[in-house]
Amino acid sequence: MSFNDKVVIVTGGSSGIGAAIAIEFAAAGAKVCFTGRDQKKLDSVAKECKNSLPLIADVTVENDLKKVVEETVKHFGKLDILINNAGIGLPANILSENAMEVFDTIMNTNLRSTVYLTHLAAPHIIKTKGNIVNISSICGLTVIAQNTFAYNTSKAAIDHFTRSVAAELASSGVRVNSVNPGPVMTEALEKTGEKTMEFLTQMTALKRISESKEVADLVLFLASEKAKGITGSILVTDNGALVNPNGN
């Protein structure tokens, strides 16, 4: 797949899935703006991207998101593809004293930022007849663990936001889809320890955890002309976790 002359924004691009997506787009010829909050990590990813614009940005700050779109269009002249990837997960039970604090933090980071950046980017993407890919999770489709109600809710909301905006933008020639990964081998996952990683491995039918590049490959497919008939879809890449509910 070639993305020569295509301009892409990737949020949360300084590590994990987002970094893999930025690197893969750059390798395919795209001009990539990717965001993060750690300059050293951004610089590290930029070394692997030929034509990139790394930007420090907090996706919960509206002015930062405005800057991302404005700087991208100013630097590259247009915008073709938006990848809403930035997200966090924090534990909380609905009975926890900090339940609403955690809920608001997660919803602002995972959902509101996706909605607002899409709102800002859509007029530019309409001009180029581009597309949007939202990074969701199988946690938006099922409950894997306790104390994750806020994260689960945010991802379920992203899925339905994807469908809704796909319907709204179809007449403008813009496609919108979600990618819903299961467990993915990232720096954050590695820090959870061997016990958690073994649990997640056994949770899947294929008894494996995906690499970030696998998710990136699916994102690039959805953003390419090969997926020109796909919009409003929720694509799962979970090594069969959803069809292996008992972890057998």
PDB file of C-alpha atoms in Angstrom, residues 12 26 32 44 69 76 80 95 118 153 177 180-181 226-228 246:
ATOM      1  CA  GLY A  12      -0.818   9.288  21.050  1.00  0.00           C
ATOM      2  CA  ALA A  26       5.751   7.145   7.079  1.00  0.00           C
ATOM      3  CA  VAL A  32       2.771  12.271   9.364  1.00  0.00           C
ATOM      4  CA  SER A  44      12.712   8.745  19.085  1.00  0.00           C
ATOM      5  CA  VAL A  69      -4.801  20.594  13.036  1.00  0.00           C
ATOM      6  CA  PHE A  76       1.902  19.995   4.870  1.00  0.00           C
ATOM      7  CA  ASP A  80      -6.160  13.344   4.375  1.00  0.00           C
ATOM      8  CA  LEU A  95     -18.726   2.091  44.220  1.00  0.00           C
ATOM      9  CA  THR A 118     -12.822  14.861  14.512  1.00  0.00           C
ATOM     10  CA  THR A 153     -17.916   2.795  28.507  1.00  0.00           C
ATOM     11  CA  ASN A 177     -14.104   3.156  10.948  1.00  0.00           C
ATOM     12  CA  ASN A 180     -10.807  -2.759  18.220  1.00  0.00           C
ATOM     13  CA  PRO A 181      -7.683  -4.564  19.435  1.00  0.00           C
ATOM     14  CA  LYS A 226      -8.341  -1.191  -0.731  1.00  0.00           C
ATOM     15  CA  ALA A 227     -10.990  -0.456   1.918  1.00  0.00           C
ATOM     16  CA  LYS A 228     -12.940   2.057  -0.178  1.00  0.00           C
ATOM     17  CA  ASN A 246     -13.993 -18.863  29.212  1.00  0.00           C
TER      18      ASN A 246
END
